[in-house]
Coordinates of C-alpha atoms and ligand atoms in Angstrom, one line a residue:
X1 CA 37.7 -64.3 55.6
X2 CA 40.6 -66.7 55.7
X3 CA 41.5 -68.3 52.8
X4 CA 42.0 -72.1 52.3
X5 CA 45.7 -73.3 51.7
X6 CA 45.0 -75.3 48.6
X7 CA 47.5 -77.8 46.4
X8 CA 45.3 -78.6 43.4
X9 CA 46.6 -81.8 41.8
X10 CA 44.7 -81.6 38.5
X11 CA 43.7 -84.7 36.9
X12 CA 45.8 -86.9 35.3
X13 CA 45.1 -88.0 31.3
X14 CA 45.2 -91.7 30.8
X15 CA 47.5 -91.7 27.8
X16 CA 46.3 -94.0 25.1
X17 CA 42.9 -94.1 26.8
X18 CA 42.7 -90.0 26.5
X19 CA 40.2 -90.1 29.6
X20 CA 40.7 -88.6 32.9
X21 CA 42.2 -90.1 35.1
X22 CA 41.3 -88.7 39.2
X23 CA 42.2 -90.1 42.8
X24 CA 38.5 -89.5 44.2
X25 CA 35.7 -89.1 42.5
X26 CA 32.4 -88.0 44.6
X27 CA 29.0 -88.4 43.5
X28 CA 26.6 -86.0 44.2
X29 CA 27.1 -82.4 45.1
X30 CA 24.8 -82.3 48.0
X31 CA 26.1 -80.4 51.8
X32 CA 28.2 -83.8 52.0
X33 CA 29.9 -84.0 48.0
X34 CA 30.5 -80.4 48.5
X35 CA 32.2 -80.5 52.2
X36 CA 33.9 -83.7 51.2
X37 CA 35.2 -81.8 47.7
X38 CA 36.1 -78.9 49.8
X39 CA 38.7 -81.3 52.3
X40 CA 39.6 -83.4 49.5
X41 CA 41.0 -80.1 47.5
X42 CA 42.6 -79.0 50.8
X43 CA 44.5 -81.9 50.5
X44 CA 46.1 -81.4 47.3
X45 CA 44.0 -85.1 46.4
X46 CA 42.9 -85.1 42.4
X47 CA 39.4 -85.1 43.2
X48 CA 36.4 -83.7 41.4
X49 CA 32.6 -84.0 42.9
X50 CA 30.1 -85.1 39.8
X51 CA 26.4 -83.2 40.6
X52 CA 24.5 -80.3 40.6
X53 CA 25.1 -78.1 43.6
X54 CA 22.1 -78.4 45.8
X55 CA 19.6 -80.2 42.8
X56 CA 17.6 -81.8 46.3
X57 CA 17.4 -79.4 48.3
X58 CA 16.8 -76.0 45.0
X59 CA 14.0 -78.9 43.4
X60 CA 12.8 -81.1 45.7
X61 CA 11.8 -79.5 49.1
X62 CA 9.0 -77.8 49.7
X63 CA 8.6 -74.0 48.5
X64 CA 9.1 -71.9 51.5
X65 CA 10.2 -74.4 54.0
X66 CA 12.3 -73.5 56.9
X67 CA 15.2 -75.8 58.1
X68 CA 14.8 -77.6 61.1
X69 CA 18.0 -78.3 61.9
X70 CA 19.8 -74.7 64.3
X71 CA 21.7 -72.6 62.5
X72 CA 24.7 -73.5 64.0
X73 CA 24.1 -77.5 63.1
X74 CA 23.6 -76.4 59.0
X75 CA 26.8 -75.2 58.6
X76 CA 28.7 -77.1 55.4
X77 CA 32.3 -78.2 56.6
X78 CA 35.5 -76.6 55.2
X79 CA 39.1 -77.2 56.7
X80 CA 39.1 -74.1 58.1
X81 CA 35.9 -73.2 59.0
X82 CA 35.9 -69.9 56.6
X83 CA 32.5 -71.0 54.4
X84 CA 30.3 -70.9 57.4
X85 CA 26.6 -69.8 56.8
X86 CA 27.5 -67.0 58.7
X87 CA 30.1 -66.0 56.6
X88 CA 28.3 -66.4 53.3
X89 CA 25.2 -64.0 54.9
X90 CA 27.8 -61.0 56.1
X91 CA 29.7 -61.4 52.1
X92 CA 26.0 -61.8 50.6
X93 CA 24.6 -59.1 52.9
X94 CA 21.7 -61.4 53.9
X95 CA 19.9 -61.0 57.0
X96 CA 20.7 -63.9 59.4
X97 CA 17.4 -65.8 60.1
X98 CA 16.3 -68.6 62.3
X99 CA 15.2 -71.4 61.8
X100 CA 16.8 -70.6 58.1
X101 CA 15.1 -70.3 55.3
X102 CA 15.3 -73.6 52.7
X103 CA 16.3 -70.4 49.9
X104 CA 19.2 -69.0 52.3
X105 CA 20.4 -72.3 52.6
X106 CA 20.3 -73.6 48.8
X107 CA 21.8 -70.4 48.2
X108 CA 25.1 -71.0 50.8
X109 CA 25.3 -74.2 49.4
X110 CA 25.8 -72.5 45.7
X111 CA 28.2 -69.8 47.3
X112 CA 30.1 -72.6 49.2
X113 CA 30.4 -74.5 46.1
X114 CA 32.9 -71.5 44.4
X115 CA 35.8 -72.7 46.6
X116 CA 35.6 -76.2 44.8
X117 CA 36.4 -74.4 41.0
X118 CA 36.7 -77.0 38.1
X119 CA 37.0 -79.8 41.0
X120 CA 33.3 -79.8 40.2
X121 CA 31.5 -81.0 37.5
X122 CA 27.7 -80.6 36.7
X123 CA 27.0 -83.5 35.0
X124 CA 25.6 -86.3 36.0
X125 CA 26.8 -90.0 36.9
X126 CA 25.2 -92.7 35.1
X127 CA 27.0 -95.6 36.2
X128 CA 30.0 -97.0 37.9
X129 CA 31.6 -100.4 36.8
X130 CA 34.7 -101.7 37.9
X131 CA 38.4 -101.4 36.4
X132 CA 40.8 -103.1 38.1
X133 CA 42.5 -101.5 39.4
X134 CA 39.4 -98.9 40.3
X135 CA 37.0 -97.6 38.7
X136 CA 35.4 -96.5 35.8
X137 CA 33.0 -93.9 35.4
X138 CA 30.6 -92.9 33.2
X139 CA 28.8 -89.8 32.8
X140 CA 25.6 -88.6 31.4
X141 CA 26.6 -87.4 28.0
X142 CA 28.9 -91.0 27.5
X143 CA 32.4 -89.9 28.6
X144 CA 34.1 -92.0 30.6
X145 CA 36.5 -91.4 33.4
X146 CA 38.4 -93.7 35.6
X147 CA 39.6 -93.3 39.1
X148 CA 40.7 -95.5 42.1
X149 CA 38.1 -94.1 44.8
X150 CA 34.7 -93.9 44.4
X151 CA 32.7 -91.4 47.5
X152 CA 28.8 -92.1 47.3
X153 CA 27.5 -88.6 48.5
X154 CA 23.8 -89.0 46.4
X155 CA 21.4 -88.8 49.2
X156 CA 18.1 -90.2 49.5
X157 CA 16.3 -89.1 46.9
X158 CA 16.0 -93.0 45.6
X159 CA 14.5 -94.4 49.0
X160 CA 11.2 -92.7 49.6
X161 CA 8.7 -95.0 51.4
X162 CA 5.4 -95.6 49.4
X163 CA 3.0 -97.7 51.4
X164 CA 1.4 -100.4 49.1
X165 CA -1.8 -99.0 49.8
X166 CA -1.0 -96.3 47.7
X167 CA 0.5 -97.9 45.0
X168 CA -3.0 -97.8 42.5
X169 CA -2.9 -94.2 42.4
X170 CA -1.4 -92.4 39.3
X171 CA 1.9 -90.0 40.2
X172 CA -0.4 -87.3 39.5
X173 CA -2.5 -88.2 42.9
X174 CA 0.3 -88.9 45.2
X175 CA 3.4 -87.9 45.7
X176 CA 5.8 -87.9 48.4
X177 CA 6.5 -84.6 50.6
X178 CA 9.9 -84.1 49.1
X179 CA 9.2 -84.8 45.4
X180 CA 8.5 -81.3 44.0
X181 CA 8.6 -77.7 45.2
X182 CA 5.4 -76.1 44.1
X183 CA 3.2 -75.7 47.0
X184 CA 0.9 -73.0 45.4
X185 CA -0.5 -75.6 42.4
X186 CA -2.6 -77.0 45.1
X187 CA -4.2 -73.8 45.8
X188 CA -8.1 -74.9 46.2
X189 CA -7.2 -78.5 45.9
X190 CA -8.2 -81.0 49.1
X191 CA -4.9 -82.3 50.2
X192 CA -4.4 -85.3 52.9
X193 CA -1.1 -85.7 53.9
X194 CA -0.2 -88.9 55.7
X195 CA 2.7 -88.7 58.5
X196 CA 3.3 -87.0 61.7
X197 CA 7.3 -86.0 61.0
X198 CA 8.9 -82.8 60.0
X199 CA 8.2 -83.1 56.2
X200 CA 4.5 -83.9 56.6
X201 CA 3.5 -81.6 59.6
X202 CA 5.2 -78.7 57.7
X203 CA 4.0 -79.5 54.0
X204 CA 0.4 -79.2 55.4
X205 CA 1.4 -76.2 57.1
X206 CA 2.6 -74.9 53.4
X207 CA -0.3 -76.1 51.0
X208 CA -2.8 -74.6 54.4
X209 CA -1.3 -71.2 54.2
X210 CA -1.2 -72.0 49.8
X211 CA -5.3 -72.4 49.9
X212 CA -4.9 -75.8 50.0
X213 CA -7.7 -77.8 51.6
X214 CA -5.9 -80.0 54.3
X215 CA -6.2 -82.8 56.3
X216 CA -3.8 -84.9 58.1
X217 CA -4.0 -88.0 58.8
X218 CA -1.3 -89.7 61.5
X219 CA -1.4 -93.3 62.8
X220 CA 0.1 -92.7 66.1
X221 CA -2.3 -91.8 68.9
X222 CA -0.8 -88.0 68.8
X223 CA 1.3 -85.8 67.5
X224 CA 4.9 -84.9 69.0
X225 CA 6.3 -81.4 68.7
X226 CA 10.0 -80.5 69.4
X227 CA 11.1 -78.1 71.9
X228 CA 8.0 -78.6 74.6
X229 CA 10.8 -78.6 77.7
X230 CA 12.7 -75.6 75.5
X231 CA 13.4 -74.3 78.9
X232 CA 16.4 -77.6 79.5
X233 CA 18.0 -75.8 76.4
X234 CA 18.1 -72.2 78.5
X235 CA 20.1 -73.5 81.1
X236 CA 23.3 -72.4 80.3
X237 CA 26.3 -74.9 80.9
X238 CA 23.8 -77.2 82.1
X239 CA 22.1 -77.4 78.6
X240 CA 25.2 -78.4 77.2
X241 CA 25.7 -81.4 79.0
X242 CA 22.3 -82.3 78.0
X243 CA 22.1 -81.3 74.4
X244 CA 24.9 -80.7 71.9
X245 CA 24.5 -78.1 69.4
X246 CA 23.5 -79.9 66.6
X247 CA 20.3 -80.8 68.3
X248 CA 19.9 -84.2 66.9
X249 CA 17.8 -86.7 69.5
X250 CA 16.4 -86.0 72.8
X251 CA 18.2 -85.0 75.8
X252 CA 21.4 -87.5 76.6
X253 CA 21.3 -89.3 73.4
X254 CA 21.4 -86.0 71.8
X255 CA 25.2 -85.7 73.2
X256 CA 26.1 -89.4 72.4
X257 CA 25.4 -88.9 68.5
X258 CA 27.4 -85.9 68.6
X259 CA 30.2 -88.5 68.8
X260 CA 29.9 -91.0 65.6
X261 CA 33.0 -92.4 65.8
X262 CA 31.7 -93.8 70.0
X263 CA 28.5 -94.4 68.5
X264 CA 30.2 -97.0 65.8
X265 CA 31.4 -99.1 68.5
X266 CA 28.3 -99.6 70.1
X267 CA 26.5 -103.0 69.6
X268 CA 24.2 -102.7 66.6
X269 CA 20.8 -103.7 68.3
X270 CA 21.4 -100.9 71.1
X271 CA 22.9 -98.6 68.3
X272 CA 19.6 -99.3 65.9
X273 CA 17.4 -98.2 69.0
X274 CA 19.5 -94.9 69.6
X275 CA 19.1 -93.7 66.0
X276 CA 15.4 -94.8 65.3
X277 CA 14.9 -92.8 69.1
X278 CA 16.9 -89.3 67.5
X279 CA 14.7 -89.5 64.3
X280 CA 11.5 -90.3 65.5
X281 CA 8.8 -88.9 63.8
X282 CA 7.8 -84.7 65.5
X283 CA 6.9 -81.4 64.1
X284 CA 9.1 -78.0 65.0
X285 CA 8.2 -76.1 67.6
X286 CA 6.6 -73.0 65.1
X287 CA 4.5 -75.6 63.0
X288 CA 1.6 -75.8 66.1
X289 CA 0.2 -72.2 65.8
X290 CA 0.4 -73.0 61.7
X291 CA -1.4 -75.8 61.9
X292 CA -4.2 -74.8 64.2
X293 CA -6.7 -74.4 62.1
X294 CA -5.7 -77.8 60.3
X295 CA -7.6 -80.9 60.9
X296 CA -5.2 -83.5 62.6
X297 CA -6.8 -86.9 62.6
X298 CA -4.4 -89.1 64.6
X299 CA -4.9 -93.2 65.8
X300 CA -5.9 -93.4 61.8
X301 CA -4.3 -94.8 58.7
X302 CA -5.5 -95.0 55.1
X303 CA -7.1 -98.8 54.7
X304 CA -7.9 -98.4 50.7
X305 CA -7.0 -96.2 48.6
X306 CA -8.5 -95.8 44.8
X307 CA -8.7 -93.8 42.2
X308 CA -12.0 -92.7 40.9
X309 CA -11.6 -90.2 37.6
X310 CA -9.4 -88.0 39.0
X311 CA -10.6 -87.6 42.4
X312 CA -9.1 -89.9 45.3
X313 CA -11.2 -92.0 47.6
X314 CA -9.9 -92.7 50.8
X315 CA -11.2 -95.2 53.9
X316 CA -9.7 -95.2 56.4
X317 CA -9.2 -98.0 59.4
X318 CA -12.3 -96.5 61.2
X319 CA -14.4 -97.4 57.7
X320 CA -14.9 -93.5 57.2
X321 CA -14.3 -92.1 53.6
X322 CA -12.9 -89.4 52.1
X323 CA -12.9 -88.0 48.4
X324 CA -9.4 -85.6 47.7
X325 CA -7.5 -84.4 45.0
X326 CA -3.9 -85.4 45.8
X327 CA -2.1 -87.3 48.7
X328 CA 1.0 -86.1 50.3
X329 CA 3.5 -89.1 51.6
X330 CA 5.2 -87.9 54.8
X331 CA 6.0 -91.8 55.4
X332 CA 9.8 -91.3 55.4
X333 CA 12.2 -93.0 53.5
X334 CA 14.1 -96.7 54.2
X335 CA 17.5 -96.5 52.6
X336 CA 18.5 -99.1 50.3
X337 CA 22.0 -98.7 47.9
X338 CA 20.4 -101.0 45.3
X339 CA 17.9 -98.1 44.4
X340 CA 20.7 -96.1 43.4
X341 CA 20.5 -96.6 40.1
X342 CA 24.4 -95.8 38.9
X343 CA 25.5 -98.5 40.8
X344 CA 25.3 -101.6 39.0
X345 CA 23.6 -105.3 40.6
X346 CA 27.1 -106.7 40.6
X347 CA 28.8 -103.7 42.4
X348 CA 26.1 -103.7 45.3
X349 CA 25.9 -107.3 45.9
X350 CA 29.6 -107.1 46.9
X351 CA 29.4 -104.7 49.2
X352 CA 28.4 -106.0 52.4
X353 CA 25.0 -104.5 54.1
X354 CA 22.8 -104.2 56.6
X355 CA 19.4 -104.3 55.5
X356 CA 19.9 -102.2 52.4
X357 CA 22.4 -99.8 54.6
X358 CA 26.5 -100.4 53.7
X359 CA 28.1 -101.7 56.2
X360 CA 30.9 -99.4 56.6
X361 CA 34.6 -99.5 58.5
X362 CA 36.2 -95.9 59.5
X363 CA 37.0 -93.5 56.8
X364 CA 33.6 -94.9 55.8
X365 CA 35.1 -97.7 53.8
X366 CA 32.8 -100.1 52.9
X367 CA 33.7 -104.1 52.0
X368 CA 34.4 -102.9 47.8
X369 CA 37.9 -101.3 48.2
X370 CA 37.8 -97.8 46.9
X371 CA 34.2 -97.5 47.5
X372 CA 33.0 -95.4 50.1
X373 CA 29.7 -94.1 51.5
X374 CA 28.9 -91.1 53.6
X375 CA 25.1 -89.1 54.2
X376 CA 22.3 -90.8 55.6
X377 CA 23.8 -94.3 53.9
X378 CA 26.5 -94.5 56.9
X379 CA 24.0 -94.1 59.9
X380 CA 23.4 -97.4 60.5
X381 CA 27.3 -97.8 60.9
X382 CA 28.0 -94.1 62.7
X383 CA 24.4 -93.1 64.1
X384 CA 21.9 -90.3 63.1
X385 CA 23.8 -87.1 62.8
X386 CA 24.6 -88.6 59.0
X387 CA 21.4 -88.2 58.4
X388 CA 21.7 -84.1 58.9
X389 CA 24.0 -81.4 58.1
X390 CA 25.5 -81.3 61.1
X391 CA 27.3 -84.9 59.8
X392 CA 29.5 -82.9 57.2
X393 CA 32.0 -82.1 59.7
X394 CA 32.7 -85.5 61.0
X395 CA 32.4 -87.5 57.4
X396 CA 34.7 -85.0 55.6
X397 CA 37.5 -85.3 58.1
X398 CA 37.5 -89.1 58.6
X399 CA 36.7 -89.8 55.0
X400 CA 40.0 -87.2 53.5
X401 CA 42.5 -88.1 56.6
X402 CA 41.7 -92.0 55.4
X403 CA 42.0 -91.4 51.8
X404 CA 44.9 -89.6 52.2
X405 CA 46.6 -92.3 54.2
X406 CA 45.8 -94.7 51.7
X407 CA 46.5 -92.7 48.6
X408 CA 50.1 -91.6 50.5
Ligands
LIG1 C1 11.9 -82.6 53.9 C2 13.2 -82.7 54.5 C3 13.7 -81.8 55.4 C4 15.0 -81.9 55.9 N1 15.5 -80.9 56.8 C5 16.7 -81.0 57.2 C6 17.2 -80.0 58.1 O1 16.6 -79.0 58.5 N2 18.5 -80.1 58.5 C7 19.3 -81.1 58.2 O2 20.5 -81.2 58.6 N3 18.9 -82.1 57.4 C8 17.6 -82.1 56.9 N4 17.1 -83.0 56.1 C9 18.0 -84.2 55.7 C10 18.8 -83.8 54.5 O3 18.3 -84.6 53.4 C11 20.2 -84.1 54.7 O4 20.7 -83.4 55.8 C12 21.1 -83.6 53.6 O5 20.5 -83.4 52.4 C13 22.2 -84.5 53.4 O6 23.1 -84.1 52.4 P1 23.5 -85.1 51.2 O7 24.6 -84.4 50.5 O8 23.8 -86.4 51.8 O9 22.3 -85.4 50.3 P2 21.5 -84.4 49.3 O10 21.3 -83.1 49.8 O11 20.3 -85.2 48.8 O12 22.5 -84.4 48.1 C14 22.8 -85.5 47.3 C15 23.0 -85.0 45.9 O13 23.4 -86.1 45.0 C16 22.9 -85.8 43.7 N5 23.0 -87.0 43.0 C17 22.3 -88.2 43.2 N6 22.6 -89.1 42.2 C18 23.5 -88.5 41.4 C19 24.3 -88.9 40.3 N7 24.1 -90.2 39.8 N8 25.2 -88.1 39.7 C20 25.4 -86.8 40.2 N9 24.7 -86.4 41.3 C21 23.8 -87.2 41.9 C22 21.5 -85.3 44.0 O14 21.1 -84.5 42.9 C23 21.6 -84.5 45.3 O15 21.8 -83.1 45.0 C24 15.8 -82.9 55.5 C25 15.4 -83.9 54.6 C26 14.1 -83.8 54.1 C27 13.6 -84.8 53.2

């Protein structure tokens, strides 16, 4: 494997202050803190990523899901392309799988993380506060740090969508899709999950094959799988006009978001349409034989839900009932930066938005100098691959070649 040519600059101490003192800081250690660590390092730039490596994807997806994203499109981004997925299964001697495996991939993100050393740091960030010039930091256990560039890499952990409806019920009866990983507590449990995306179709799938008593229960008239024309992705050169790799949207617009920095110049109102179109709501193309012996009620949502000792009761738009143990939210999440709770009220009503979403300029500035965004928060401003893996790639190297430039 080719190595990375790396100038660490290490921190510098604040004399009189006695905290450090960094470039860049990143929160979260996520596939886009740890590609964005990996290029900032590269670069010789004092950075360090704050996080867990992997915390949402090792605790909060679903025991033995599979990714949906290709193989090719869950790749973390390094400089120079040495921690690949591929690379870390021929070093780990792991069987290459597809789709992957949510523990093969938790477990590339941990390898991937090695190259980063002391640039990262465990602990968590509690809150950020401004210090002219910059920022200052500080971190779970009270120390404080200060730095000029701030990189929001946290995810969406914060933005899960809970309809009202649901909002009676304790957090013991209903919880969203990507809110804990044990699938086999539900074991003998009736379960209705309410969605028809990804998370939903294969949770039921999971608490099904678990011993779970399922039911799910979508409001649109069916349910979409991916993949039905799988032969327009065997056509050889053909297919790749149509599709790019990373798979993200349907054919076409699938090659347009492969392009973020395009996508950003397009109007919003056509640009909104494009990315709600790549990320509408559809199961995999191996969840249907799962899920054949689940019920699937769609044209249906939940009218009232109650809690009644601990048992659920459900009616739903057609006046039926239902009594359950536990709902399952598949209902998505609506980002909103003011959920994020390290960054102050004062900080986010400064930075300028769109609907809860930063409004961001290249190198995924947004209108707080120094304070950046990248993940699912810049799609509104780049399109829908930020919301996937596949987005690493792109966000590293606009977001380091722009700090770098700026810190030069
Ligand atoms: C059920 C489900 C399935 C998905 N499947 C796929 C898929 O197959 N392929 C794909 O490409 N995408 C998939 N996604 C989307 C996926 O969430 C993103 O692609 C990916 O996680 C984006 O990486 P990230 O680094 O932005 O966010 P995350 O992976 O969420 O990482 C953010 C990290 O920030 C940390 N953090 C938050 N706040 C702080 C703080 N204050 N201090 C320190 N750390 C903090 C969190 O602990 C977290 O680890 C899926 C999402 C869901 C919900």
């Amino acid at each position: 494997m080719r190595g990375n040519s790396v100038v660490t600059r290490s921190p510098q101490t604040t004399s009189g202050r006695g905290s450090a003192h960094f470039e860049v800081v990143v929160i979260g250690a996520g596939p886009y803190g740890l590609s964005a660590g990996a290029h900032l390092k590269a670069k010789g730039i004092a950075a360090c990523v704050f996080g867990e490596p992997m915390e949402f994807w090792a605790n909060k997806m679903p025991e033995g899901m599979l990714l949906r994203s290709p193989r090719v499109a869950s790749n973390l981004s390094d400089p120079d392309g040495a921690f690949t997925l591929e690379a870390y299964e021929a070093v780990s001697k792991t069987t290459p799988q597809a789709p992957l495996p949510l523990d093969t991939f938790v477990e590339y993100g941990r390898w991937f993380r090695h190259q980063l050393g002391s640039d990262l740091d465990e602990r968590t960030v509690l809150r950020i506060d401004r210090d002219q010039p910059g920022f200052r930091i500080t971190l779970q256990d009270g120390e404080e740090i200060r730095t000029a560039n701030v990189v929001v890499a946290a995810g969406i952990g914060p933005f899960k969508k809970k309809p009202p409806v649901f909002h009676e019920l304790s957090s013991q009866q209903v919880m969203h899709c990507y809110e804990g990983r044990e699938v086999r507590k539900f074991a003998g449990k009736r379960v209705a999950v309410i969605g028809a995306g990804q998370s939903a179709l294969e949770s039921a799938a999971l608490l099904h094959e678990a011993s779970a008593h399922v039911e799910v229960i979508v409001r649109e008239s069916h349910v979409r799988w991916i993949g039905q024309h799988s032969w327009l992705h065997h056509m050889g050169p053909i297919s790749s006009l149509l599709y790019s790799p990373h798979d993200v949207g349907p054919i076409g617009i699938s090659r347009l978001v492969a392009y973020p920095k395009i996508v950003a110049h397009i109007p919003l109102k056509l640009r909104d349409r494009i990315r709600t179109r790549a990320v509408r709501a559809a199961g995999s193309r191996w969840l249907p034989e799962r899920l054949a012996a689940v019920k699937i009620n769609t044209g249906r949502s939940v009218s009232e839900a109650k809690p009644v000792g601990d048992e659920v009761a459900l009616k739903l738009d057609d006046g039926s009932e239902r009594r359950v143990d536990h709902v399952l939210l598949g209902t998505g999440y609506q980002v909103d930066i003011a959920k994020y709770d390290f960054l102050p009220p004062e900080l986010t009503q400064d930075v300028r938005q769109l609907d809860g979403y930063p409004k961001l300029a290249s190198g995924f500035r947004s209108s707080v100098p120094g304070l950046h965004f990248i993940g699912a928060t810049a799609a509104r401003s780049f399109g829908p691959l930020l919301y996937f893996v596949a987005g690493t790639e792109f966000a590293s190297r606009e977001l380091v070649s722009d700090l770098s430039r700026s810190l030069r």
